[in-house]
PDB file of C-alpha atoms in Angstrom:
ATOM      1  CA  MET O   1      97.733 136.328 123.887  1.00 54.00           C
ATOM      2  CA  THR O   2      96.952 139.989 124.223  1.00 71.00           C
ATOM      3  CA  LYS O   3      94.988 141.814 121.591  1.00 79.00           C
ATOM      4  CA  LYS O   4      97.391 143.939 119.566  1.00 83.00           C
ATOM      5  CA  THR O   5      96.520 147.141 117.783  1.00 91.00           C
ATOM      6  CA  TYR O   6      97.088 147.465 114.050  1.00 92.00           C
ATOM      7  CA  GLU O   7      99.870 149.928 114.788  1.00 92.00           C
ATOM      8  CA  GLU O   8     101.670 147.373 116.996  1.00 92.00           C
ATOM      9  CA  LEU O   9     101.248 144.645 114.382  1.00 92.00           C
ATOM     10  CA  GLY O  10     102.450 147.014 111.653  1.00 94.00           C
ATOM     11  CA  GLN O  11     105.562 147.910 113.647  1.00 94.00           C
ATOM     12  CA  ARG O  12     106.370 144.232 114.200  1.00 93.00           C
ATOM     13  CA  VAL O  13     105.911 143.359 110.521  1.00 93.00           C
ATOM     14  CA  GLY O  14     107.859 146.452 109.456  1.00 93.00           C
ATOM     15  CA  ALA O  15     110.770 145.464 111.702  1.00 94.00           C
ATOM     16  CA  LEU O  16     110.803 141.969 110.157  1.00 90.00           C
ATOM     17  CA  VAL O  17     110.837 143.440 106.633  1.00 89.00           C
ATOM     18  CA  ASP O  18     113.760 145.697 107.631  1.00 90.00           C
ATOM     19  CA  VAL O  19     115.722 142.706 108.978  1.00 89.00           C
ATOM     20  CA  LYS O  20     115.063 140.571 105.898  1.00 85.00           C
ATOM     21  CA  ASN O  21     115.837 143.397 103.449  1.00 84.00           C
ATOM     22  CA  ALA O  22     119.109 144.069 105.297  1.00 85.00           C
ATOM     23  CA  ALA O  23     120.019 140.368 105.131  1.00 82.00           C
ATOM     24  CA  TYR O  24     118.883 139.546 101.595  1.00 79.00           C
ATOM     25  CA  GLY O  25     118.237 142.759  99.698  1.00 80.00           C
ATOM     26  CA  SER O  26     114.828 143.633  98.308  1.00 82.00           C
ATOM     27  CA  SER O  27     113.787 141.080  95.714  1.00 82.00           C
ATOM     28  CA  PHE O  28     110.366 142.743  95.896  1.00 83.00           C
ATOM     29  CA  ASP O  29     111.843 145.778  94.115  1.00 85.00           C
ATOM     30  CA  ASP O  30     113.829 143.688  91.615  1.00 89.00           C
ATOM     31  CA  ALA O  31     111.216 141.077  90.645  1.00 91.00           C
ATOM     32  CA  GLY O  32     109.657 143.282  87.951  1.00 91.00           C
ATOM     33  CA  SER O  33     112.995 143.685  86.151  1.00 92.00           C
ATOM     34  CA  PHE O  34     113.588 139.943  86.450  1.00 92.00           C
ATOM     35  CA  LEU O  35     110.217 139.186  84.822  1.00 94.00           C
ATOM     36  CA  ARG O  36     110.865 141.690  82.018  1.00 94.00           C
ATOM     37  CA  ILE O  37     114.068 139.790  81.165  1.00 95.00           C
ATOM     38  CA  LEU O  38     112.315 136.406  81.116  1.00 95.00           C
ATOM     39  CA  TYR O  39     109.096 137.591  79.463  1.00 96.00           C
ATOM     40  CA  PRO O  40     110.020 140.502  77.158  1.00 96.00           C
ATOM     41  CA  ASN O  41     106.697 140.140  75.299  1.00 96.00           C
ATOM     42  CA  GLY O  42     104.602 139.972  78.461  1.00 95.00           C
ATOM     43  CA  ILE O  43     103.155 137.078  80.413  1.00 95.00           C
ATOM     44  CA  GLN O  44     100.298 135.138  78.864  1.00 94.00           C
ATOM     45  CA  PRO O  45      97.549 133.770  81.151  1.00 92.00           C
ATOM     46  CA  GLU O  46      98.704 130.175  80.622  1.00 91.00           C
ATOM     47  CA  GLN O  47     102.180 131.248  81.879  1.00 93.00           C
ATOM     48  CA  TYR O  48     101.004 132.749  85.193  1.00 93.00           C
ATOM     49  CA  GLY O  49     101.753 129.624  87.247  1.00 93.00           C
ATOM     50  CA  ASP O  50     105.307 129.339  85.923  1.00 94.00           C
ATOM     51  CA  ALA O  51     105.895 133.084  86.309  1.00 95.00           C
ATOM     52  CA  LEU O  52     104.795 132.918  89.942  1.00 94.00           C
ATOM     53  CA  ALA O  53     107.122 129.977  90.612  1.00 95.00           C
ATOM     54  CA  LEU O  54     110.007 131.814  88.939  1.00 95.00           C
ATOM     55  CA  VAL O  55     109.456 134.904  91.091  1.00 94.00           C
ATOM     56  CA  ARG O  56     109.533 132.763  94.233  1.00 93.00           C
ATOM     57  CA  ILE O  57     112.712 131.018  93.007  1.00 95.00           C
ATOM     58  CA  PHE O  58     114.251 134.403  92.113  1.00 93.00           C
ATOM     59  CA  ASP O  59     113.660 135.527  95.693  1.00 90.00           C
ATOM     60  CA  LYS O  60     115.604 132.499  96.943  1.00 91.00           C
ATOM     61  CA  MET O  61     118.370 133.060  94.373  1.00 93.00           C
ATOM     62  CA  LYS O  62     118.837 136.583  95.721  1.00 90.00           C
ATOM     63  CA  ARG O  63     119.121 135.138  99.209  1.00 88.00           C
ATOM     64  CA  ILE O  64     121.841 132.750  98.035  1.00 91.00           C
ATOM     65  CA  ALA O  65     123.722 135.610  96.359  1.00 89.00           C
ATOM     66  CA  THR O  66     123.525 137.988  99.332  1.00 86.00           C
ATOM     67  CA  ASP O  67     123.663 135.906 102.521  1.00 84.00           C
ATOM     68  CA  ARG O  68     122.831 132.265 102.023  1.00 86.00           C
ATOM     69  CA  ASP O  69     122.780 131.391 105.732  1.00 86.00           C
ATOM     70  CA  ALA O  70     121.088 134.499 107.118  1.00 82.00           C
ATOM     71  CA  LEU O  71     118.330 133.905 109.653  1.00 81.00           C
ATOM     72  CA  GLY O  72     118.937 130.138 109.608  1.00 83.00           C
ATOM     73  CA  GLU O  73     116.855 129.571 106.469  1.00 83.00           C
ATOM     74  CA  SER O  74     117.753 127.249 103.580  1.00 89.00           C
ATOM     75  CA  PRO O  75     117.117 128.887 100.203  1.00 91.00           C
ATOM     76  CA  TYR O  76     118.340 125.757  98.386  1.00 94.00           C
ATOM     77  CA  GLN O  77     115.734 123.673 100.183  1.00 94.00           C
ATOM     78  CA  ASP O  78     113.081 126.259  99.300  1.00 93.00           C
ATOM     79  CA  ILE O  79     114.102 126.142  95.616  1.00 94.00           C
ATOM     80  CA  ALA O  80     113.914 122.328  95.667  1.00 95.00           C
ATOM     81  CA  GLY O  81     110.420 122.604  97.162  1.00 94.00           C
ATOM     82  CA  TYR O  82     109.295 124.998  94.428  1.00 94.00           C
ATOM     83  CA  GLY O  83     110.755 122.602  91.861  1.00 94.00           C
ATOM     84  CA  LEU O  84     108.659 119.751  93.259  1.00 94.00           C
ATOM     85  CA  LEU O  85     105.521 121.901  93.297  1.00 94.00           C
ATOM     86  CA  GLY O  86     106.134 122.967  89.692  1.00 93.00           C
ATOM     87  CA  LEU O  87     106.849 119.409  88.559  1.00 94.00           C
ATOM     88  CA  ARG O  88     103.632 118.129  90.124  1.00 93.00           C
ATOM     89  CA  ARG O  89     101.624 120.918  88.506  1.00 92.00           C
ATOM     90  CA  VAL O  90     103.121 120.262  85.047  1.00 92.00           C
ATOM     91  CA  GLU O  91     102.660 116.480  85.246  1.00 92.00           C
ATOM     92  CA  THR O  92      99.098 116.791  86.536  1.00 90.00           C
ATOM     93  CA  SER O  93      98.329 119.274  83.772  1.00 89.00           C
ATOM     94  CA  ARG O  94      99.700 116.862  81.150  1.00 90.00           C
ATOM     95  CA  GLU O  95      97.602 114.031  82.572  1.00 88.00           C
ATOM     96  CA  ALA O  96      94.513 116.250  82.480  1.00 84.00           C
ATOM     97  CA  ALA O  97      95.223 117.166  78.843  1.00 86.00           C
ATOM     98  CA  LYS O  98      95.558 113.469  77.988  1.00 88.00           C
ATOM     99  CA  VAL O  99      92.225 112.672  79.693  1.00 84.00           C
ATOM    100  CA  GLU O 100      90.578 115.574  77.883  1.00 83.00           C
ATOM    101  CA  ALA O 101      91.960 114.391  74.523  1.00 85.00           C
ATOM    102  CA  GLU O 102      90.748 110.839  75.148  1.00 85.00           C
ATOM    103  CA  THR O 103      87.348 111.616  76.674  1.00 84.00           C
ATOM    104  CA  GLY O 104      86.480 115.172  75.689  1.00 79.00           C
ATOM    105  CA  ILE O 105      86.080 115.999  79.398  1.00 77.00           C
ATOM    106  CA  ASP O 106      87.853 119.144  80.572  1.00 71.00           C
ATOM    107  CA  ARG O 107      88.821 118.732  84.226  1.00 61.00           C
ATOM    108  CA  VAL O 108      89.686 122.449  84.554  1.00 59.00           C
ATOM    109  CA  SER O 109      91.644 121.886  87.788  1.00 60.00           C
ATOM    110  CA  THR O 110      95.271 120.805  87.675  1.00 57.00           C
ATOM    111  CA  LEU O 111      94.912 119.263  91.116  1.00 64.00           C
ATOM    112  CA  PRO O 112      94.874 115.490  91.311  1.00 68.00           C
ATOM    113  CA  PRO O 113      91.383 113.964  91.364  1.00 69.00           C
ATOM    114  CA  PRO O 114      89.881 113.152  94.765  1.00 72.00           C
ATOM    115  CA  PRO O 115      90.338 109.602  96.049  1.00 77.00           C
ATOM    116  CA  LYS O 116      87.774 107.024  94.984  1.00 80.00           C
ATOM    117  CA  VAL O 117      84.982 106.300  97.448  1.00 77.00           C
ATOM    118  CA  PRO O 118      85.214 102.694  98.622  1.00 76.00           C
ATOM    119  CA  GLU O 119      82.350 100.360  97.803  1.00 76.00           C
ATOM    120  CA  VAL O 120      79.976  99.429 100.631  1.00 67.00           C
ATOM    121  CA  PRO O 121      80.710  95.876 101.803  1.00 69.00           C
ATOM    122  CA  GLU O 122      77.920  93.319 101.420  1.00 69.00           C
ATOM    123  CA  SER O 123      77.659  92.906 105.215  1.00 64.00           C
ATOM    124  CA  THR O 124      76.862  96.621 105.535  1.00 63.00           C
ATOM    125  CA  GLU O 125      74.179  96.289 102.843  1.00 61.00           C
ATOM    126  CA  LYS O 126      72.578  93.490 104.920  1.00 64.00           C
ATOM    127  CA  GLN O 127      72.695  95.683 108.051  1.00 64.00           C
ATOM    128  CA  ILE O 128      70.916  98.478 106.182  1.00 61.00           C
ATOM    129  CA  THR O 129      68.215  96.077 104.973  1.00 61.00           C
ATOM    130  CA  THR O 130      67.768  94.646 108.492  1.00 62.00           C
ATOM    131  CA  THR O 131      67.521  98.145 109.971  1.00 59.00           C
ATOM    132  CA  SER O 132      64.976  99.144 107.338  1.00 57.00           C
ATOM    133  CA  ASN O 133      62.856  96.071 108.066  1.00 60.00           C
ATOM    134  CA  SER O 134      62.942  96.579 111.845  1.00 62.00           C
ATOM    135  CA  TRP O 135      62.096 100.275 111.452  1.00 57.00           C
ATOM    136  CA  SER O 136      58.456  99.505 110.696  1.00 63.00           C
ATOM    137  CA  ARG O 137      58.029  97.788 114.099  1.00 65.00           C
ATOM    138  CA  PHE O 138      58.759 101.061 115.894  1.00 64.00           C
ATOM    139  CA  PHE O 139      57.105 103.431 113.444  1.00 63.00           C
ATOM    140  CA  PRO O 140      54.239 101.579 111.739  1.00 64.00           C
ATOM    141  CA  ASN O 141      52.851 104.732 110.071  1.00 63.00           C
ATOM    142  CA  VAL O 142      56.136 105.575 108.340  1.00 62.00           C
ATOM    143  CA  ASP O 143      57.232 103.740 105.207  1.00 61.00           C
ATOM    144  CA  LYS O 144      61.017 104.096 105.575  1.00 59.00           C
ATOM    145  CA  PRO O 145      63.569 105.324 108.062  1.00 53.00           C
ATOM    146  CA  PRO O 146      65.027 108.765 107.442  1.00 56.00           C
ATOM    147  CA  THR O 147      68.254 108.685 105.464  1.00 58.00           C
ATOM    148  CA  GLY O 148      69.652 111.963 106.775  1.00 55.00           C
ATOM    149  CA  GLY O 149      69.813 115.404 105.275  1.00 54.00           C
ATOM    150  CA  ILE O 150      66.885 117.303 103.832  1.00 55.00           C
ATOM    151  CA  THR O 151      64.552 115.894 101.233  1.00 53.00           C
ATOM    152  CA  PHE O 152      63.315 118.399  98.682  1.00 53.00           C
ATOM    153  CA  THR O 153      59.925 117.615  97.218  1.00 55.00           C
ATOM    154  CA  GLY O 154      59.715 120.607  94.921  1.00 54.00           C
ATOM    155  CA  LYS O 155      56.496 121.721  96.631  1.00 54.00           C
ATOM    156  CA  LYS O 156      56.167 125.123  98.259  1.00 54.00           C
ATOM    157  CA  THR O 157      54.849 125.245 101.775  1.00 55.00           C
ATOM    158  CA  ASN O 158      52.418 127.866 103.092  1.00 55.00           C
ATOM    159  CA  SER O 159      52.114 129.394  99.624  1.00 53.00           C
ATOM    160  CA  GLY O 160      55.174 131.528 100.301  1.00 52.00           C
ATOM    161  CA  LYS O 161      53.578 133.170 103.362  1.00 54.00           C
ATOM    162  CA  LYS O 162      55.552 133.823 106.510  1.00 54.00           C
ATOM    163  CA  ILE O 163      55.099 131.262 109.231  1.00 53.00           C
ATOM    164  CA  LYS O 164      53.835 132.661 112.512  1.00 54.00           C
ATOM    165  CA  ARG O 165      55.739 131.402 115.505  1.00 54.00           C
ATOM    166  CA  GLN O 166      53.925 130.821 118.745  1.00 52.00           C
TER     167      GLN O 166
END
């Protein structure tokens, strides 16, 4: 790939915008009016996610109304996708509210929780113990094998002075 200048990239993007606006019309220019109809009293912070989804769906609705099959895209499929994304967000948010009501814990995120970490099998625990016991044969002056990462002792080294490298 050759390195393109910003001017070349801008011309390419501009040409794409021209093609899409010719095919679909400019929903970019009409989205503000659309939001004013749906939210005549303004958009509250808790409505931002829904407002964003509606703008994206509005864009696809304009495509259906102007040239549904232009450029080989499927606006109905896109709308279905936005519906699934919205449904997941709403259901996850409801689940989080239920957890918060039951436990008093505010999860903040509406994303699903991360997967649970599997428990270490007993055989692995035995391997760790065996490794720890055999460690002392090779390093008699060291109490335990390193466990990885950095251990912080809370002690400052060199009294904050710079270390001279040799």
